[in-house]
XYZ file of C-alpha atoms in Angstrom:
631
model
C 20.114 15.466 1.400
C 18.002 15.434 -1.772
C 19.931 12.372 -2.964
C 19.186 10.554 0.294
C 15.476 11.363 -0.006
C 15.395 10.066 -3.561
C 17.180 6.889 -2.502
C 14.778 6.237 0.364
C 11.611 6.755 -1.689
C 12.492 5.899 -5.292
C 15.188 3.219 -4.944
C 12.697 0.627 -3.608
C 10.433 1.307 -6.609
C 13.328 0.728 -9.019
C 14.459 -2.375 -7.120
C 10.880 -3.682 -7.124
C 10.763 -3.336 -10.909
C 14.049 -5.232 -11.224
C 12.689 -8.031 -9.025
C 9.597 -8.290 -11.208
C 11.028 -8.040 -14.698
C 14.379 -9.826 -14.264
C 13.305 -13.390 -13.534
C 16.588 -14.569 -12.037
C 16.907 -15.771 -8.464
C 20.529 -14.613 -8.276
C 19.667 -11.125 -9.560
C 16.687 -10.921 -7.225
C 18.807 -11.916 -4.230
C 21.497 -9.378 -5.095
C 18.898 -6.659 -5.694
C 17.072 -7.206 -2.393
C 20.247 -7.457 -0.300
C 21.856 -4.425 -1.969
C 18.658 -2.366 -1.687
C 18.311 -3.247 1.981
C 21.907 -2.283 2.704
C 21.595 1.029 0.817
C 18.309 1.905 2.546
C 19.798 1.181 5.972
C 22.873 3.315 5.290
C 20.782 6.115 3.728
C 18.427 6.197 6.733
C 21.390 6.448 9.095
C 22.872 9.172 6.898
C 19.618 11.126 6.945
C 19.434 10.771 10.723
C 23.036 11.961 11.000
C 22.291 15.090 8.963
C 19.494 15.964 11.363
C 16.064 17.476 10.869
C 15.284 19.637 7.859
C 12.608 22.172 7.006
C 9.915 21.362 4.419
C 11.394 21.106 0.931
C 9.800 21.178 -2.490
C 10.164 18.443 -5.078
C 10.827 19.629 -8.619
C 9.030 18.620 -11.762
C 9.510 15.343 -13.598
C 9.853 15.538 -17.391
C 8.293 18.977 -17.205
C 5.300 17.745 -15.202
C 4.637 19.273 -11.787
C 5.242 16.733 -9.015
C 1.938 17.666 -7.330
C 0.040 17.128 -10.600
C 1.847 13.833 -11.115
C 0.825 12.663 -7.640
C -2.778 13.639 -8.412
C -2.732 11.566 -11.622
C -1.212 8.644 -9.724
C -3.947 8.981 -7.073
C -6.656 8.399 -9.655
C -4.681 5.640 -11.366
C -4.278 3.894 -8.013
C -7.994 4.201 -7.284
C -8.657 2.725 -10.708
C -6.493 -0.296 -9.915
C -8.212 -0.793 -6.556
C -11.640 -0.460 -8.208
C -10.602 -3.093 -10.756
C -9.790 -5.568 -8.002
C -13.064 -4.724 -6.276
C -14.877 -5.510 -9.539
C -12.822 -8.657 -10.113
C -13.642 -10.035 -6.672
C -17.252 -8.793 -6.810
C -16.860 -6.651 -3.703
C -19.526 -3.957 -3.637
C -17.873 -2.314 -0.630
C -14.512 -1.862 -2.384
C -16.210 -0.449 -5.475
C -18.397 1.912 -3.450
C -15.601 3.231 -1.224
C -13.278 3.671 -4.215
C -15.877 5.502 -6.337
C -16.725 7.749 -3.377
C -13.046 8.640 -2.956
C -12.680 9.351 -6.673
C -15.808 11.545 -6.790
C -14.777 13.569 -3.743
C -11.237 13.980 -5.078
C -12.498 15.247 -8.445
C -14.671 17.834 -6.725
C -11.923 18.789 -4.290
C -9.171 19.079 -6.907
C -11.255 20.816 -9.576
C -13.597 23.033 -7.544
C -12.412 23.570 -3.974
C -8.623 23.403 -3.897
C -6.580 26.492 -4.718
C -3.468 24.905 -6.146
C -0.650 26.585 -4.250
C 2.894 25.329 -3.932
C 3.228 23.198 -0.791
C 6.628 21.783 0.193
C 6.297 18.060 -0.393
C 8.714 16.532 2.130
C 9.790 17.316 5.679
C 12.133 15.671 8.163
C 11.438 16.207 11.850
C 12.550 13.832 14.597
C 9.466 11.632 14.299
C 9.902 11.268 10.520
C 13.588 10.415 10.803
C 12.948 7.793 13.494
C 10.224 6.220 11.366
C 12.487 6.164 8.291
C 15.141 4.367 10.339
C 12.639 1.765 11.597
C 11.241 1.168 8.107
C 14.550 1.026 6.279
C 16.492 -1.151 8.722
C 13.848 -3.535 10.043
C 11.921 -3.688 6.773
C 15.118 -4.479 4.855
C 16.027 -7.300 7.231
C 12.575 -8.813 6.726
C 12.958 -8.633 2.929
C 16.347 -10.346 3.164
C 14.882 -13.050 5.432
C 12.174 -13.607 2.807
C 14.669 -14.730 0.147
C 15.380 -18.251 1.503
C 12.001 -18.398 3.250
C 9.996 -17.962 0.050
C 12.093 -20.541 -1.768
C 11.184 -23.167 0.822
C 7.620 -21.858 0.991
C 7.117 -22.449 -2.725
C 8.743 -25.860 -2.544
C 6.209 -26.759 0.133
C 3.349 -25.532 -2.089
C 4.843 -27.437 -5.057
C 4.265 -24.556 -7.450
C 4.989 -25.187 -11.116
C 5.803 -21.512 -11.710
C 7.386 -19.269 -9.106
C 5.418 -16.237 -7.912
C 8.450 -14.685 -6.251
C 8.921 -11.869 -8.808
C 5.499 -10.419 -7.979
C 5.940 -11.125 -4.277
C 9.217 -9.212 -3.988
C 7.890 -6.438 -6.227
C 5.257 -5.520 -3.660
C 7.406 -6.377 -0.632
C 10.204 -3.997 -1.649
C 7.813 -1.358 -3.002
C 6.210 -1.291 0.437
C 9.408 0.164 1.921
C 9.521 3.065 -0.513
C 5.826 3.823 0.017
C 6.290 3.898 3.773
C 9.328 6.169 3.571
C 7.354 8.521 1.333
C 4.434 8.440 3.771
C 6.421 9.399 6.861
C 8.389 12.112 5.028
C 5.338 13.708 3.387
C 4.516 17.324 4.256
C 1.668 17.723 1.755
C -1.514 15.950 2.886
C -2.230 14.842 -0.686
C 1.205 13.201 -0.880
C 0.510 11.532 2.449
C -2.808 10.256 1.069
C -1.141 8.860 -2.055
C 1.433 6.833 -0.130
C -1.298 5.815 2.346
C -3.204 4.230 -0.531
C -0.091 2.610 -2.026
C 0.348 0.697 1.246
C -3.302 -0.401 0.963
C -2.685 -1.910 -2.477
C 0.614 -3.529 -1.448
C -0.937 -5.180 1.588
C -3.843 -6.505 -0.504
C -1.506 -8.070 -3.050
C 0.766 -9.616 -0.406
C -2.025 -11.008 1.783
C -3.570 -12.745 -1.228
C -0.210 -13.902 -2.602
C -0.791 -17.653 -2.229
C -4.077 -17.332 -4.155
C -5.894 -19.896 -1.989
C -9.593 -19.244 -1.322
C -8.873 -18.228 2.278
C -6.014 -15.943 1.190
C -8.189 -14.247 -1.424
C -11.056 -13.834 1.028
C -8.844 -12.216 3.648
C -7.095 -9.973 1.129
C -10.458 -8.677 -0.091
C -11.529 -7.959 3.479
C -8.277 -6.068 4.071
C -8.857 -4.053 0.902
C -12.414 -2.980 1.682
C -11.607 -2.035 5.261
C -8.595 0.003 4.217
C -10.576 1.534 1.352
C -13.029 2.699 3.998
C -10.035 4.221 5.777
C -9.032 5.917 2.529
C -12.505 7.432 2.247
C -12.258 8.719 5.825
C -8.858 10.207 4.918
C -10.316 12.122 1.937
C -13.222 13.453 4.017
C -10.829 14.495 6.774
C -8.540 16.265 4.296
C -11.445 18.238 2.825
C -12.686 19.327 6.251
C -9.210 20.345 7.385
C -8.676 22.364 4.202
C -12.094 24.017 4.527
C -11.078 25.391 7.940
C -7.341 25.970 7.569
C -7.044 26.725 3.841
C -3.794 24.794 3.451
C -2.499 21.269 2.874
C 0.852 22.063 4.496
C 1.106 19.651 7.435
C 3.889 21.606 9.157
C 1.818 24.803 9.053
C -1.254 22.982 10.349
C 0.622 21.482 13.279
C 2.295 24.776 14.160
C -1.100 26.493 14.338
C -2.673 23.839 16.602
C -6.450 23.257 16.837
C -8.279 25.828 14.678
C -11.953 25.254 15.295
C -14.565 22.517 15.292
C -14.480 21.933 11.546
C -10.752 21.295 11.455
C -10.780 19.156 14.595
C -13.585 17.084 13.051
C -11.462 16.671 9.930
C -8.537 15.517 12.031
C -10.957 13.124 13.733
C -11.645 11.518 10.338
C -7.905 11.310 9.715
C -7.625 9.498 13.056
C -10.412 7.153 11.919
C -8.352 6.416 8.800
C -5.404 5.696 11.115
C -7.602 3.351 13.157
C -8.429 1.257 10.094
C -4.815 1.099 8.941
C -3.644 0.202 12.472
C -6.377 -2.485 12.712
C -7.890 -1.047 15.872
C -11.100 -2.629 17.107
C -13.537 -2.987 15.280
C -11.198 -3.172 12.244
C -8.872 -5.834 13.685
C -10.233 -8.674 11.558
C -8.308 -7.619 8.426
C -4.968 -7.886 10.222
C -5.883 -11.203 11.826
C -6.868 -12.491 8.402
C -3.527 -11.331 7.039
C -1.909 -14.171 9.006
C -2.656 -16.479 6.064
C 0.069 -14.687 4.100
C 3.677 -15.919 4.126
C 5.407 -15.010 7.390
C 7.628 -12.219 5.959
C 4.425 -10.408 4.968
C 3.078 -10.724 8.498
C 6.354 -9.472 9.932
C 6.431 -6.482 7.574
C 2.793 -5.528 8.150
C 3.059 -5.786 11.929
C 6.415 -4.192 12.592
C 7.535 -1.491 10.211
C 4.979 -0.762 7.499
C 1.204 -1.085 7.260
C 0.054 -0.783 10.855
C 2.792 1.694 11.747
C 1.377 3.929 8.999
C -1.844 4.079 11.013
C -0.271 5.064 14.308
C 2.055 7.478 12.491
C -0.891 9.422 11.016
C -2.455 9.817 14.460
C 0.845 10.791 16.082
C 1.634 13.195 13.226
C -1.621 15.118 13.692
C -1.634 14.934 17.503
C -0.666 18.639 17.906
C -3.710 19.566 15.806
C -6.142 18.110 18.382
C -4.217 18.690 21.621
C -6.433 19.760 24.506
C -9.704 18.872 22.756
C -12.344 16.249 23.493
C -11.091 14.414 20.415
C -7.782 13.914 22.193
C -9.537 12.286 25.146
C -11.574 10.135 22.756
C -8.480 8.883 20.956
C -6.885 8.002 24.312
C -9.928 6.020 25.483
C -10.300 4.179 22.147
C -6.615 3.223 22.168
C -6.705 2.068 25.788
C -9.804 -0.037 25.091
C -8.116 -1.789 22.156
C -5.009 -2.399 24.284
C -7.056 -4.123 26.978
C -9.508 -5.959 24.707
C -6.891 -7.493 22.398
C -4.758 -8.523 25.359
C -7.812 -10.411 26.643
C -8.419 -12.008 23.233
C -4.784 -13.179 23.155
C -5.319 -15.255 26.304
C -7.555 -17.758 24.527
C -5.193 -18.330 21.567
C -2.661 -21.111 20.987
C -1.795 -20.194 17.383
C 1.533 -18.373 17.565
C 0.850 -15.991 14.683
C -2.575 -15.151 16.067
C -1.096 -14.363 19.477
C 1.399 -12.078 17.764
C -1.397 -10.473 15.732
C -3.552 -9.701 18.757
C -0.470 -8.546 20.638
C 0.365 -6.175 17.779
C -3.114 -4.643 17.712
C -2.984 -4.361 21.496
C 0.361 -2.538 21.489
C -0.760 -0.276 18.654
C -3.736 0.620 20.827
C -1.318 1.586 23.582
C 0.641 3.813 21.168
C -2.582 5.455 19.969
C -3.667 5.935 23.572
C -0.412 7.802 24.191
C -1.075 10.006 21.148
C -4.476 10.822 22.643
C -3.063 11.634 26.083
C -0.900 14.065 24.100
C 1.605 15.166 26.743
C 5.389 15.157 26.230
C 5.615 12.104 28.509
C 2.918 10.273 26.520
C 4.443 11.143 23.126
C 7.819 9.935 24.437
C 6.194 6.640 25.436
C 4.584 6.323 21.990
C 7.850 6.849 20.107
C 9.775 4.472 22.375
C 7.076 1.840 21.867
C 7.209 2.285 18.089
C 10.962 1.674 18.052
C 11.165 -1.289 20.395
C 7.888 -2.930 19.421
C 9.015 -2.934 15.773
C 12.269 -4.691 16.635
C 10.851 -7.320 18.982
C 7.691 -8.039 16.990
C 9.509 -8.435 13.681
C 11.925 -10.803 15.427
C 9.095 -12.903 16.855
C 7.242 -13.159 13.553
C 10.376 -14.305 11.782
C 10.970 -16.810 14.589
C 7.461 -18.236 14.207
C 8.002 -18.565 10.469
C 11.291 -20.384 11.049
C 9.686 -22.660 13.627
C 6.724 -23.401 11.366
C 8.993 -24.538 8.548
C 11.018 -26.640 11.015
C 8.168 -28.467 12.815
C 5.225 -27.946 10.439
C 3.092 -26.079 12.979
C 2.621 -22.603 14.427
C 0.706 -23.853 17.496
C 2.609 -23.054 20.694
C 1.606 -26.427 22.142
C 3.585 -28.075 19.349
C 6.545 -25.847 20.266
C 6.763 -27.392 23.733
C 10.370 -28.303 24.475
C 11.571 -26.734 21.216
C 14.999 -25.989 22.710
C 15.873 -29.698 22.725
C 15.793 -29.920 18.903
C 16.168 -26.347 17.655
C 18.171 -24.556 20.338
C 19.230 -21.485 18.348
C 15.730 -20.657 17.141
C 14.198 -21.422 20.542
C 16.720 -19.259 22.380
C 16.218 -16.315 20.017
C 12.438 -16.685 20.374
C 12.693 -16.722 24.178
C 14.857 -13.604 24.114
C 12.318 -11.933 21.812
C 9.504 -12.795 24.221
C 11.486 -11.497 27.199
C 12.121 -8.196 25.426
C 8.337 -7.794 25.091
C 7.675 -8.755 28.689
C 10.304 -7.740 31.228
C 12.422 -4.814 32.364
C 14.916 -3.428 31.551
C 13.946 -3.914 27.910
C 12.547 -1.084 25.803
C 8.948 -2.290 25.335
C 8.407 -2.573 29.091
C 9.990 0.833 29.593
C 7.579 2.306 27.035
C 4.644 0.722 28.861
C 5.887 2.163 32.152
C 5.997 5.612 30.560
C 2.490 5.118 29.156
C 1.120 4.116 32.556
C 2.723 7.179 34.137
C 1.281 9.391 31.403
C -2.229 7.932 31.728
C -2.425 8.136 35.511
C -4.544 11.309 35.441
C -7.416 9.651 33.514
C -9.148 6.999 35.611
C -10.762 5.248 32.630
C -7.499 5.079 30.721
C -5.311 3.950 33.603
C -7.707 1.140 34.612
C -7.743 -0.251 31.061
C -3.974 0.099 30.717
C -3.401 -1.695 34.036
C -5.743 -4.554 33.089
C -4.198 -4.887 29.632
C -0.680 -4.951 31.075
C -1.605 -7.723 33.512
C -3.161 -9.841 30.744
C -0.080 -9.308 28.585
C 2.108 -11.056 31.147
C -0.069 -14.180 30.970
C 0.219 -14.953 27.260
C 3.912 -14.040 26.952
C 5.005 -16.009 30.031
C 2.930 -19.007 28.945
C 4.533 -19.083 25.508
C 8.089 -18.538 26.722
C 7.798 -21.299 29.297
C 6.599 -23.778 26.675
C 9.848 -23.462 24.737
C 12.095 -24.496 27.623
C 13.685 -27.960 27.608
C 16.889 -29.891 28.300
C 19.251 -30.755 25.464
C 21.422 -33.843 25.170
C 25.160 -33.259 24.975
C 25.477 -35.236 21.736
C 22.484 -33.605 20.003
C 23.256 -32.393 16.462
C 23.671 -28.662 15.895
C 20.757 -26.789 14.385
C 21.192 -25.801 10.741
C 19.963 -22.470 9.380
C 20.433 -20.737 6.048
C 22.714 -17.710 6.277
C 20.006 -15.283 5.139
C 17.697 -16.737 7.808
C 20.241 -16.676 10.616
C 21.576 -13.184 9.848
C 18.293 -11.202 10.233
C 17.296 -13.226 13.308
C 20.657 -12.586 14.969
C 20.753 -8.889 14.085
C 17.213 -8.299 15.370
C 17.846 -10.318 18.535
C 21.079 -8.490 19.341
C 19.460 -5.187 18.365
C 16.528 -5.713 20.736
C 18.924 -6.196 23.645
C 21.636 -3.670 22.766
C 19.233 -0.887 21.828
C 17.341 -1.449 25.075
C 20.628 -0.994 26.920
C 21.232 2.165 24.900
C 17.655 3.462 25.375
C 18.649 6.367 27.698
C 21.005 7.679 25.014
C 18.441 7.032 22.256
C 15.944 9.086 24.237
C 18.418 11.856 24.977
C 19.610 12.278 21.387
C 16.518 11.452 19.302
C 13.384 12.050 21.396
C 14.132 14.709 24.021
C 14.838 17.384 21.350
C 11.216 16.999 20.158
C 10.001 18.963 23.205
C 10.613 22.415 24.655
C 10.713 20.824 28.112
C 11.785 17.174 27.998
C 9.888 14.819 30.349
C 13.056 12.964 31.486
C 16.624 13.704 32.385
C 19.371 11.138 32.009
C 21.836 10.271 34.765
C 24.035 7.190 35.259
C 22.161 5.241 32.579
C 18.755 5.978 34.094
C 15.797 8.052 32.933
C 14.572 10.274 35.759
C 11.381 12.299 36.121
C 9.277 13.741 38.895
C 7.010 10.688 38.685
C 9.839 8.159 39.043
C 12.928 6.658 37.449
C 13.729 3.742 35.165
C 17.235 2.513 35.983
C 18.129 0.948 32.642
C 21.871 0.334 32.993
C 21.753 -0.726 36.693
C 19.007 -3.222 35.846
C 21.067 -4.571 32.953
C 24.025 -5.053 35.298
C 21.829 -7.009 37.713
C 20.409 -9.003 34.794
C 23.909 -9.818 33.544
C 25.085 -10.988 36.974
C 21.965 -13.110 37.373
C 22.508 -14.644 33.949
C 26.113 -15.536 34.769
C 25.002 -17.174 38.021
C 22.261 -19.126 36.230
C 24.694 -20.371 33.575
C 27.153 -21.479 36.262
C 24.433 -23.192 38.304
C 23.155 -25.054 35.222
C 26.583 -25.974 33.866
C 26.343 -29.598 35.018
C 22.749 -30.261 34.022
C 23.707 -32.818 31.360
C 25.170 -35.120 34.001
C 22.091 -34.990 36.223
C 19.448 -37.687 35.931
C 16.176 -36.189 34.736
C 13.277 -37.427 36.862
C 9.833 -37.908 35.341
C 7.067 -35.628 36.662
C 5.099 -36.730 39.718
C 1.391 -36.507 38.953
C -0.304 -37.967 41.994
C 0.303 -41.625 41.066
C 3.154 -44.155 40.946
C 5.618 -43.467 38.150
C 5.473 -46.270 35.585
C 8.394 -47.732 33.682
C 7.522 -45.727 30.579
C 8.975 -42.231 30.503
C 6.420 -39.679 31.505
C 3.696 -42.194 32.391
C 2.160 -43.041 35.756
C -0.131 -45.657 37.287
C -3.616 -44.212 37.387
C -7.096 -45.477 38.326
C -7.667 -49.265 38.131
C -3.861 -49.696 37.845
C -3.984 -48.439 34.267
C -0.992 -46.768 32.677
C -1.755 -43.112 31.993
C 0.640 -41.186 29.758
C 1.727 -37.825 31.088
C 0.884 -34.810 28.947
C 1.558 -31.152 29.694
C -0.578 -28.364 28.290
C -1.212 -24.708 28.908
C -4.529 -23.333 30.079
C -6.351 -21.089 27.610
C -9.569 -20.462 29.580
C -11.634 -20.812 26.431
C -14.959 -20.237 28.156
C -13.842 -16.949 29.706
C -11.734 -15.630 26.827
C -13.566 -17.189 23.869
C -12.817 -15.217 20.729
C -16.244 -15.887 19.241
C -18.029 -14.549 22.324
C -15.846 -11.552 23.120
C -15.270 -10.187 19.622
C -18.885 -9.075 18.878
C -19.097 -7.386 22.276
C -15.755 -5.621 21.867
C -16.643 -4.552 18.322
C -19.927 -3.016 19.435
C -18.262 -1.161 22.300
C -15.487 0.076 20.011
C -17.989 1.416 17.455
C -19.756 3.292 20.249
C -16.459 4.761 21.467
C -15.482 5.883 17.943
C -18.880 7.557 17.467
C -18.398 9.356 20.798
C -14.864 10.320 19.751
C -16.069 11.910 16.506
C -19.002 13.470 18.348
C -16.554 15.030 20.791
C -14.676 16.542 17.867
C -17.877 18.323 16.787
């Protein structure tokens, strides 16, 4: 087991160094592919071995591992401060210096340096390791041909890929360390490593807009780091330990500790880009698409929701728990509304990500076995579908030169494979019997007892249908029988296909995933499994029966559409006489009016510029109330 842990945490760091120092495309490709394969196998091996109690990590070259992590903490803060100074950001410098000052006082004056087991593997940790190692590795592999074409488009004289893949691969090791950490100071270290990695990747292209957005991401997440340090100090002041397993086993231990956990939740909010911190993740869309996919699916933002889920037992039954639920539900609803007014594909995905993360955080706040089950199911299936959709948008953007969904209209006619995979990805986010919808159903059932939460969840769910259905419908088209086949690089096609098949197959297997991986987390499991369905007192989700119906319907649709290429396609009727030109009609004064189709975005009602300040102000008020409830 120790070898697997070392592989999962340290191998990405070694591979990152190889990518940076060995400036060979062939070596870099081999390193990334081999590292991804090893991480995937190691994560499956760790899952197969099962959970393990907290374990200590020995010394390195005679230096205590805890002391080494402390030194690395300060070194990391020094690097972040340097970039704050370089970019003249007072906020980064202030938040970094505050963290450093508090850490010096805490380490030298307050903390009694006792041995705390560094790593632990419960069900939640093992599931997160699997998500990070498999999905994150596929994204890194996808990035190999993508970044080559990306740099050709930018016409760079010198490739920046060594640095890019250094931070991309390092991200995986940092995330594995974060979710396996049992010592809060280790958790903080890996938390800050993800902050630095995201900053470097968002600003990778070095354009003014990329630099500006990377700096914003850094100061917001540095604020989260400061909240993390304050929370750690308050928790230690009450509980007298940094052992996460011991803290969770003891449950809430007084107002001081619950307040500390509230600050840890605030740190999770910043990392998960919850309102009012969503702007850093939206700005991250300027980065190359593999960065967006990694941040949104298996690394950065999942670190935020993981922290809140990890410490959920420490605030169960408190007002803080209710506050977290309300804040998460508000973000879910608000970002779903903001998605309605967007036509930029990556921005829709970004708002959708923040919205779904809000739903996961809401479940952590509801804090019942049913709600925690919903949160874990959403983490798994959202990571698969969202990474797939981001990679699809990147592929589409390089194919048509745009990420606007209006420009994707009728994409199937020219790029059928990419369009079909994108449609399947959208359906897995939208409809039953797929895993994301099942997770939302569980969340709605769990939130039914809180009127404020259930109203916001219901409204957010309804708005979600609008922007997904609108996008999916835009991709539909007919394809000529003699149209040339779509060409894709192998390392583009392979991740897309694996993620697409995985989203469907794992949804079909969701009852067994729940039964083997999630149900053992609870003394009394919220569901029982029978005939491929998940059953509870509140209702059932018939996964396998719904898949059978879906399969039969798909076969009928394919048969019914089998002769479409021989049918004459009629132009649309738009209230006038069809003209000779395709898609045109005779309009007023006998003029020829070309036909154009477009979605409705209701810009006046869902204007981003109007809604964002209001939502931000409301979110700040809710967070203040949440922390006040902890006191």
